[in-house]
mmCIF file of C-alpha atoms in Angstrom:
data_model
loop_
_atom_site.group_PDB
_atom_site.id
_atom_site.type_symbol
_atom_site.label_atom_id
_atom_site.label_comp_id
_atom_site.label_asym_id
_atom_site.label_seq_id
_atom_site.Cartn_x
_atom_site.Cartn_y
_atom_site.Cartn_z
ATOM 1 C CA MET K 16 22.029 157.097 -184.625
ATOM 2 C CA VAL K 17 25.301 158.771 -185.492
ATOM 3 C CA TYR K 18 27.046 160.859 -182.851
ATOM 4 C CA LYS K 19 29.838 163.167 -183.814
ATOM 5 C CA GLU K 20 31.109 166.691 -183.765
ATOM 6 C CA VAL K 21 30.014 167.408 -187.330
ATOM 7 C CA LYS K 22 26.596 169.052 -187.076
ATOM 8 C CA GLU K 23 26.140 170.395 -190.609
ATOM 9 C CA PRO K 24 26.614 168.722 -193.978
ATOM 10 C CA ILE K 25 30.079 169.453 -195.366
ATOM 11 C CA ASP K 26 31.488 168.694 -198.765
ATOM 12 C CA GLU K 27 35.056 167.841 -197.838
ATOM 13 C CA GLY K 28 37.416 166.492 -195.223
ATOM 14 C CA TRP K 29 35.502 163.480 -193.904
ATOM 15 C CA GLY K 30 38.418 161.057 -194.017
ATOM 16 C CA HIS K 31 39.635 161.513 -190.444
ATOM 17 C CA VAL K 32 36.307 162.190 -188.804
ATOM 18 C CA VAL K 33 35.557 159.675 -186.055
ATOM 19 C CA SER K 34 31.901 158.946 -185.309
ATOM 20 C CA GLU K 35 30.054 156.847 -182.824
ATOM 21 C CA VAL K 36 27.271 154.725 -184.296
ATOM 22 C CA VAL K 37 24.804 153.798 -181.556
ATOM 23 C CA LEU K 38 22.133 151.181 -182.152
ATOM 24 C CA ASP K 39 19.113 150.504 -179.982
ATOM 25 C CA GLU K 40 20.155 148.470 -176.927
ATOM 26 C CA THR K 41 17.822 145.648 -177.953
ATOM 27 C CA LEU K 42 19.995 145.168 -181.061
ATOM 28 C CA ALA K 43 23.329 144.968 -179.230
ATOM 29 C CA ASP K 44 23.746 141.191 -179.673
ATOM 30 C CA GLY K 45 23.383 141.690 -183.410
ATOM 31 C CA LEU K 46 26.849 143.277 -183.427
ATOM 32 C CA ASP K 47 28.548 140.194 -181.955
ATOM 33 C CA GLY K 48 31.477 139.189 -184.120
ATOM 34 C CA LEU K 49 31.569 142.420 -186.105
ATOM 35 C CA GLU K 50 34.831 143.344 -184.380
ATOM 36 C CA ALA K 51 36.546 140.638 -186.487
ATOM 37 C CA PHE K 52 36.074 142.826 -189.581
ATOM 38 C CA SER K 53 38.347 145.779 -190.353
ATOM 39 C CA HIS K 54 35.632 147.732 -192.169
ATOM 40 C CA VAL K 55 31.864 148.024 -192.161
ATOM 41 C CA LEU K 56 29.185 149.505 -194.374
ATOM 42 C CA VAL K 57 26.947 151.978 -192.619
ATOM 43 C CA LEU K 58 23.550 152.630 -194.202
ATOM 44 C CA TYR K 59 21.886 155.789 -192.970
ATOM 45 C CA TRP K 60 18.839 157.910 -193.637
ATOM 46 C CA MET K 61 19.851 161.401 -194.746
ATOM 47 C CA HIS K 62 17.040 162.990 -192.762
ATOM 48 C CA ARG K 63 17.966 166.592 -193.456
ATOM 49 C CA ALA K 64 17.867 165.973 -197.202
ATOM 50 C CA ALA K 65 14.563 164.123 -196.825
ATOM 51 C CA GLU K 66 12.978 167.280 -195.399
ATOM 52 C CA ALA K 67 14.308 169.551 -198.132
ATOM 53 C CA GLU K 68 12.868 170.695 -201.448
ATOM 54 C CA PRO K 69 11.645 168.230 -204.100
ATOM 55 C CA VAL K 70 14.292 166.089 -205.786
ATOM 56 C CA ARG K 71 15.541 167.150 -209.199
ATOM 57 C CA MET K 72 16.372 164.316 -211.594
ATOM 58 C CA ARG K 73 19.433 166.104 -212.970
ATOM 59 C CA ARG K 74 21.821 168.481 -211.209
ATOM 60 C CA ARG K 75 25.452 169.512 -210.991
ATOM 61 C CA PRO K 76 27.271 167.618 -208.198
ATOM 62 C CA GLN K 77 27.594 169.906 -205.163
ATOM 63 C CA GLY K 78 26.024 172.625 -207.305
ATOM 64 C CA ARG K 79 29.477 173.354 -208.711
ATOM 65 C CA ALA K 80 29.593 175.220 -212.020
ATOM 66 C CA ASP K 81 32.651 173.193 -213.087
ATOM 67 C CA MET K 82 30.716 169.935 -212.821
ATOM 68 C CA PRO K 83 28.566 168.452 -215.597
ATOM 69 C CA GLU K 84 24.825 168.195 -215.101
ATOM 70 C CA VAL K 85 24.152 164.499 -214.517
ATOM 71 C CA GLY K 86 21.326 162.353 -213.210
ATOM 72 C CA ILE K 87 20.745 162.001 -209.483
ATOM 73 C CA PHE K 88 21.497 158.252 -209.719
ATOM 74 C CA ALA K 89 24.837 159.033 -211.398
ATOM 75 C CA GLN K 90 26.032 160.927 -208.310
ATOM 76 C CA ARG K 91 26.072 160.451 -204.545
ATOM 77 C CA ALA K 92 24.148 163.616 -203.734
ATOM 78 C CA ARG K 93 21.931 163.584 -200.654
ATOM 79 C CA HIS K 94 18.801 164.957 -202.367
ATOM 80 C CA ARG K 95 17.738 161.687 -204.004
ATOM 81 C CA PRO K 96 14.378 159.917 -204.218
ATOM 82 C CA ASN K 97 15.256 157.578 -201.339
ATOM 83 C CA PRO K 98 17.854 159.492 -199.310
ATOM 84 C CA ILE K 99 19.737 156.462 -198.045
ATOM 85 C CA GLY K 100 23.491 156.857 -197.758
ATOM 86 C CA VAL K 101 26.028 154.040 -197.822
ATOM 87 C CA THR K 102 29.642 154.501 -196.826
ATOM 88 C CA ALA K 103 32.422 151.999 -196.219
ATOM 89 C CA VAL K 104 34.219 152.987 -193.020
ATOM 90 C CA ARG K 105 36.986 151.664 -190.818
ATOM 91 C CA LEU K 106 35.776 149.979 -187.653
ATOM 92 C CA LEU K 107 37.890 151.190 -184.747
ATOM 93 C CA ARG K 108 36.087 149.634 -181.792
ATOM 94 C CA ARG K 109 32.869 147.965 -180.744
ATOM 95 C CA GLU K 110 31.390 148.093 -177.280
ATOM 96 C CA LYS K 111 27.978 146.495 -176.769
ATOM 97 C CA ASN K 112 25.580 148.530 -178.963
ATOM 98 C CA ARG K 113 28.208 151.142 -179.902
ATOM 99 C CA LEU K 114 30.678 151.327 -182.766
ATOM 100 C CA MET K 115 33.496 153.792 -183.213
ATOM 101 C CA VAL K 116 34.127 154.266 -186.918
ATOM 102 C CA GLN K 117 36.338 156.476 -189.041
ATOM 103 C CA GLY K 118 35.396 158.231 -192.272
ATOM 104 C CA LEU K 119 31.608 158.274 -192.027
ATOM 105 C CA ASP K 120 30.254 161.215 -194.027
ATOM 106 C CA ALA K 121 27.039 161.657 -192.049
ATOM 107 C CA ILE K 122 26.217 164.464 -189.654
ATOM 108 C CA ASN K 123 25.405 164.234 -185.968
ATOM 109 C CA GLY K 124 21.929 162.840 -185.354
ATOM 110 C CA THR K 125 21.658 160.889 -188.604
ATOM 111 C CA PRO K 126 19.465 157.784 -188.202
ATOM 112 C CA VAL K 127 21.280 154.537 -189.005
ATOM 113 C CA VAL K 128 19.218 151.973 -190.885
ATOM 114 C CA ASP K 129 21.670 149.103 -191.165
ATOM 115 C CA VAL K 130 25.232 148.027 -190.443
ATOM 116 C CA LYS K 131 26.891 145.333 -192.531
ATOM 117 C CA PRO K 132 30.377 143.846 -192.498
ATOM 118 C CA TYR K 133 32.507 144.945 -195.447
ATOM 119 C CA VAL K 134 32.863 141.787 -197.516
ATOM 120 C CA PRO K 135 35.191 142.225 -200.506
ATOM 121 C CA GLN K 136 33.202 139.732 -202.585
ATOM 122 C CA PHE K 137 30.146 142.017 -202.340
ATOM 123 C CA ASP K 138 31.731 145.403 -201.969
ATOM 124 C CA SER K 139 35.041 145.524 -203.842
ATOM 125 C CA VAL K 140 35.114 145.457 -207.609
ATOM 126 C CA GLU K 141 38.009 144.964 -209.960
ATOM 127 C CA ALA K 142 39.314 148.069 -211.683
ATOM 128 C CA PRO K 143 36.306 150.347 -211.282
ATOM 129 C CA THR K 144 36.251 153.269 -213.680
ATOM 130 C CA THR K 145 34.531 156.597 -213.183
ATOM 131 C CA PRO K 146 34.211 159.729 -215.304
ATOM 132 C CA THR K 147 36.957 162.300 -214.691
ATOM 133 C CA TRP K 148 34.665 164.749 -212.864
ATOM 134 C CA VAL K 149 34.455 162.302 -209.966
ATOM 135 C CA ASN K 150 38.144 162.571 -209.158
ATOM 136 C CA GLN K 151 37.950 166.337 -209.328
ATOM 137 C CA LEU K 152 35.003 166.274 -206.942
ATOM 138 C CA MET K 153 36.575 163.826 -204.521
ATOM 139 C CA GLU K 154 39.923 165.584 -204.290
ATOM 140 C CA ARG K 155 39.119 167.250 -200.998
ATOM 141 C CA TYR K 156 36.226 165.159 -199.819
ATOM 142 C CA PHE K 157 38.111 162.586 -197.774
ATOM 143 C CA MET Z 16 12.296 146.407 -209.686
ATOM 144 C CA VAL Z 17 14.705 143.618 -210.533
ATOM 145 C CA TYR Z 18 13.909 141.348 -213.483
ATOM 146 C CA LYS Z 19 15.776 138.119 -213.935
ATOM 147 C CA GLU Z 20 15.513 134.399 -214.282
ATOM 148 C CA VAL Z 21 16.336 133.738 -210.637
ATOM 149 C CA LYS Z 22 12.996 133.387 -208.851
ATOM 150 C CA GLU Z 23 14.076 131.947 -205.513
ATOM 151 C CA PRO Z 24 16.833 132.990 -203.120
ATOM 152 C CA ILE Z 25 19.983 130.964 -203.746
ATOM 153 C CA ASP Z 26 23.179 130.826 -201.748
ATOM 154 C CA GLU Z 27 25.705 130.491 -204.536
ATOM 155 C CA GLY Z 28 26.573 131.189 -208.131
ATOM 156 C CA TRP Z 29 25.438 134.812 -208.521
ATOM 157 C CA GLY Z 30 28.580 136.042 -210.250
ATOM 158 C CA HIS Z 31 27.438 135.588 -213.841
ATOM 159 C CA VAL Z 32 23.760 136.289 -213.355
ATOM 160 C CA VAL Z 33 22.582 139.185 -215.516
ATOM 161 C CA SER Z 34 19.629 141.211 -214.234
ATOM 162 C CA GLU Z 35 17.590 144.058 -215.534
ATOM 163 C CA VAL Z 36 16.983 146.844 -213.040
ATOM 164 C CA VAL Z 37 13.932 148.853 -214.077
ATOM 165 C CA LEU Z 38 13.106 152.159 -212.418
ATOM 166 C CA ASP Z 39 9.856 154.061 -212.672
ATOM 167 C CA GLU Z 40 9.704 155.922 -215.993
ATOM 168 C CA THR Z 41 9.446 159.266 -214.190
ATOM 169 C CA LEU Z 42 12.947 158.623 -212.811
ATOM 170 C CA ALA Z 43 14.590 157.845 -216.159
ATOM 171 C CA ASP Z 44 16.446 161.184 -216.412
ATOM 172 C CA GLY Z 45 18.021 160.449 -213.049
ATOM 173 C CA LEU Z 46 20.134 157.760 -214.732
ATOM 174 C CA ASP Z 47 21.716 160.210 -217.205
ATOM 175 C CA GLY Z 48 25.483 159.902 -217.073
ATOM 176 C CA LEU Z 49 25.504 156.643 -215.139
ATOM 177 C CA GLU Z 50 26.771 154.834 -218.232
ATOM 178 C CA ALA Z 51 30.153 156.541 -217.683
ATOM 179 C CA PHE Z 52 30.706 154.345 -214.604
ATOM 180 C CA SER Z 53 31.838 150.733 -214.879
ATOM 181 C CA HIS Z 54 30.061 149.656 -211.691
ATOM 182 C CA VAL Z 55 27.063 150.680 -209.634
ATOM 183 C CA LEU Z 56 25.679 149.986 -206.184
ATOM 184 C CA VAL Z 57 22.168 148.650 -206.184
ATOM 185 C CA LEU Z 58 20.183 149.045 -202.958
ATOM 186 C CA TYR Z 59 17.139 146.823 -202.753
ATOM 187 C CA TRP Z 60 14.437 145.819 -200.316
ATOM 188 C CA MET Z 61 14.610 142.117 -199.584
ATOM 189 C CA HIS Z 62 10.836 141.802 -199.575
ATOM 190 C CA ARG Z 63 10.661 138.057 -199.103
ATOM 191 C CA ALA Z 64 12.820 138.272 -195.977
ATOM 192 C CA ALA Z 65 10.716 141.167 -194.715
ATOM 193 C CA GLU Z 66 7.636 138.948 -194.709
ATOM 194 C CA ALA Z 67 9.329 136.084 -192.917
ATOM 195 C CA GLU Z 68 9.610 135.165 -189.236
ATOM 196 C CA PRO Z 69 10.974 137.601 -186.616
ATOM 197 C CA VAL Z 70 14.647 138.489 -186.877
ATOM 198 C CA ARG Z 71 17.086 136.716 -184.571
ATOM 199 C CA MET Z 72 19.996 138.807 -183.318
ATOM 200 C CA ARG Z 73 22.453 135.915 -183.643
ATOM 201 C CA ARG Z 74 22.525 133.069 -186.136
ATOM 202 C CA ARG Z 75 24.847 130.888 -188.175
ATOM 203 C CA PRO Z 76 25.382 132.319 -191.689
ATOM 204 C CA GLN Z 77 23.202 130.396 -194.163
ATOM 205 C CA GLY Z 78 22.212 128.181 -191.238
ATOM 206 C CA ARG Z 79 25.373 126.143 -191.835
ATOM 207 C CA ALA Z 80 26.599 124.014 -188.945
ATOM 208 C CA ASP Z 81 30.225 124.720 -189.910
ATOM 209 C CA MET Z 82 29.723 128.461 -189.428
ATOM 210 C CA PRO Z 83 30.083 130.294 -186.116
ATOM 211 C CA GLU Z 84 27.030 131.899 -184.537
ATOM 212 C CA VAL Z 85 27.483 135.639 -185.051
ATOM 213 C CA GLY Z 86 25.352 138.751 -184.856
ATOM 214 C CA ILE Z 87 23.017 139.677 -187.681
ATOM 215 C CA PHE Z 88 25.016 142.889 -188.288
ATOM 216 C CA ALA Z 89 28.219 140.824 -188.613
ATOM 217 C CA GLN Z 90 26.811 138.978 -191.632
ATOM 218 C CA ARG Z 91 24.974 139.807 -194.852
ATOM 219 C CA ALA Z 92 21.972 137.597 -194.165
ATOM 220 C CA ARG Z 93 18.624 138.716 -195.536
ATOM 221 C CA HIS Z 94 16.681 138.351 -192.263
ATOM 222 C CA ARG Z 95 17.873 141.601 -190.677
ATOM 223 C CA PRO Z 96 16.003 144.400 -188.872
ATOM 224 C CA ASN Z 97 15.944 146.562 -192.008
ATOM 225 C CA PRO Z 98 16.186 144.090 -194.895
ATOM 226 C CA ILE Z 99 17.994 146.399 -197.287
ATOM 227 C CA GLY Z 100 20.585 144.751 -199.500
ATOM 228 C CA VAL Z 101 23.550 146.483 -201.116
ATOM 229 C CA THR Z 102 25.622 144.928 -203.864
ATOM 230 C CA ALA Z 103 28.290 146.354 -206.126
ATOM 231 C CA VAL Z 104 27.623 145.136 -209.657
ATOM 232 C CA ARG Z 105 29.003 145.652 -213.134
ATOM 233 C CA LEU Z 106 26.950 147.974 -215.311
ATOM 234 C CA LEU Z 107 26.595 146.427 -218.747
ATOM 235 C CA ARG Z 108 24.173 148.807 -220.404
ATOM 236 C CA ARG Z 109 21.705 151.603 -219.730
ATOM 237 C CA GLU Z 110 18.645 152.354 -221.806
ATOM 238 C CA LYS Z 111 16.303 155.074 -220.559
ATOM 239 C CA ASN Z 112 14.946 153.772 -217.227
ATOM 240 C CA ARG Z 113 16.562 150.336 -217.584
ATOM 241 C CA LEU Z 114 19.945 148.998 -216.496
ATOM 242 C CA MET Z 115 21.500 145.665 -217.382
ATOM 243 C CA VAL Z 116 23.813 144.625 -214.580
ATOM 244 C CA GLN Z 117 25.893 141.571 -213.766
ATOM 245 C CA GLY Z 118 26.295 139.915 -210.366
ATOM 246 C CA LEU Z 119 23.244 141.229 -208.538
ATOM 247 C CA ASP Z 120 22.253 138.742 -205.829
ATOM 248 C CA ALA Z 121 18.577 139.663 -205.700
ATOM 249 C CA ILE Z 122 15.686 137.584 -206.946
ATOM 250 C CA ASN Z 123 13.157 138.463 -209.622
ATOM 251 C CA GLY Z 124 10.639 141.022 -208.414
ATOM 252 C CA THR Z 125 12.852 142.601 -205.759
ATOM 253 C CA PRO Z 126 12.025 146.298 -205.233
ATOM 254 C CA VAL Z 127 14.988 148.607 -205.889
ATOM 255 C CA VAL Z 128 15.291 151.534 -203.475
ATOM 256 C CA ASP Z 129 18.333 153.317 -204.865
ATOM 257 C CA VAL Z 130 21.040 153.149 -207.497
ATOM 258 C CA LYS Z 131 24.378 154.880 -206.926
ATOM 259 C CA PRO Z 132 27.541 155.057 -208.998
ATOM 260 C CA TYR Z 133 30.395 152.988 -207.567
ATOM 261 C CA VAL Z 134 32.875 155.581 -206.365
ATOM 262 C CA PRO Z 135 36.118 154.049 -205.062
ATOM 263 C CA GLN Z 136 36.568 156.851 -202.509
ATOM 264 C CA PHE Z 137 33.300 155.816 -200.836
ATOM 265 C CA ASP Z 138 33.152 152.141 -201.631
ATOM 266 C CA SER Z 139 36.648 150.681 -201.847
ATOM 267 C CA VAL Z 140 38.765 150.319 -198.745
ATOM 268 C CA GLU Z 141 42.416 149.519 -198.401
ATOM 269 C CA ALA Z 142 43.284 145.994 -197.350
ATOM 270 C CA PRO Z 143 39.954 144.963 -195.806
ATOM 271 C CA THR Z 144 40.196 142.002 -193.450
ATOM 272 C CA THR Z 145 37.453 139.544 -192.609
ATOM 273 C CA PRO Z 146 37.262 136.511 -190.322
ATOM 274 C CA THR Z 147 38.155 133.232 -192.030
ATOM 275 C CA TRP Z 148 34.582 131.930 -192.065
ATOM 276 C CA VAL Z 149 33.692 134.595 -194.640
ATOM 277 C CA ASN Z 150 36.002 133.148 -197.285
ATOM 278 C CA GLN Z 151 34.636 129.683 -196.623
ATOM 279 C CA LEU Z 152 31.114 131.006 -197.058
ATOM 280 C CA MET Z 153 31.872 133.013 -200.188
ATOM 281 C CA GLU Z 154 33.708 130.236 -201.988
ATOM 282 C CA ARG Z 155 30.751 129.317 -204.144
ATOM 283 C CA TYR Z 156 28.604 132.386 -203.805
ATOM 284 C CA PHE Z 157 29.864 134.351 -206.768
#
């Protein structure tokens, strides 16, 4: 579960948001050694999107008129067939079954489905390229 | 679903493996525009791990004696509470509901739960650090 001050989905300014990720106490030992990593991937279930209207296969990112209409798998929108989010965040601190992380774009109460160490060999790619609308969209997001 | 020649889990040499990721035909439009990205994240359900013995909270990565015993959330092992894998892969080609990708470390027949564009603002981090055992482990993986 994610605990934080952000209660509603927002479309910008996540970069400095600090969240607490709290796992079930029975899973606490599973976090042993994670503190040796600077960053982690948090996988979470975007429960509010899951309860919303049916998923459209194509849409404009953030519903913005200045964005092209693209497929749901070509964007990071929440309203997707399986509303699982993945974000790479900085790990600030671990205490038993609790993690303090920075930059997680998930609202308060979001169920966490997995935590993984950020491993460059899996998660970093060389010279990724994206269409220009992505930079426009991301300008204020983090 | 992932289609490829690799039928059994392996612990090394995934880097040049080319896979076909095939979504349900009803989802084909959802891939529109994805071809403008050089890389994608593939999220998949590690079904063979899901059917295996109960998850241990701590283990040695790949069962190797030269690895430290660390928590399951401090490693990318398949036998985790929610066996969802995430890998950043190169997108070679898209054709309707089919993607050709390179470097996906999932075996033939693996169910795919989501495809996302690789967006550096979400997925790349600055100067990630990992414990030294990770580099030892990854030496031959990709």
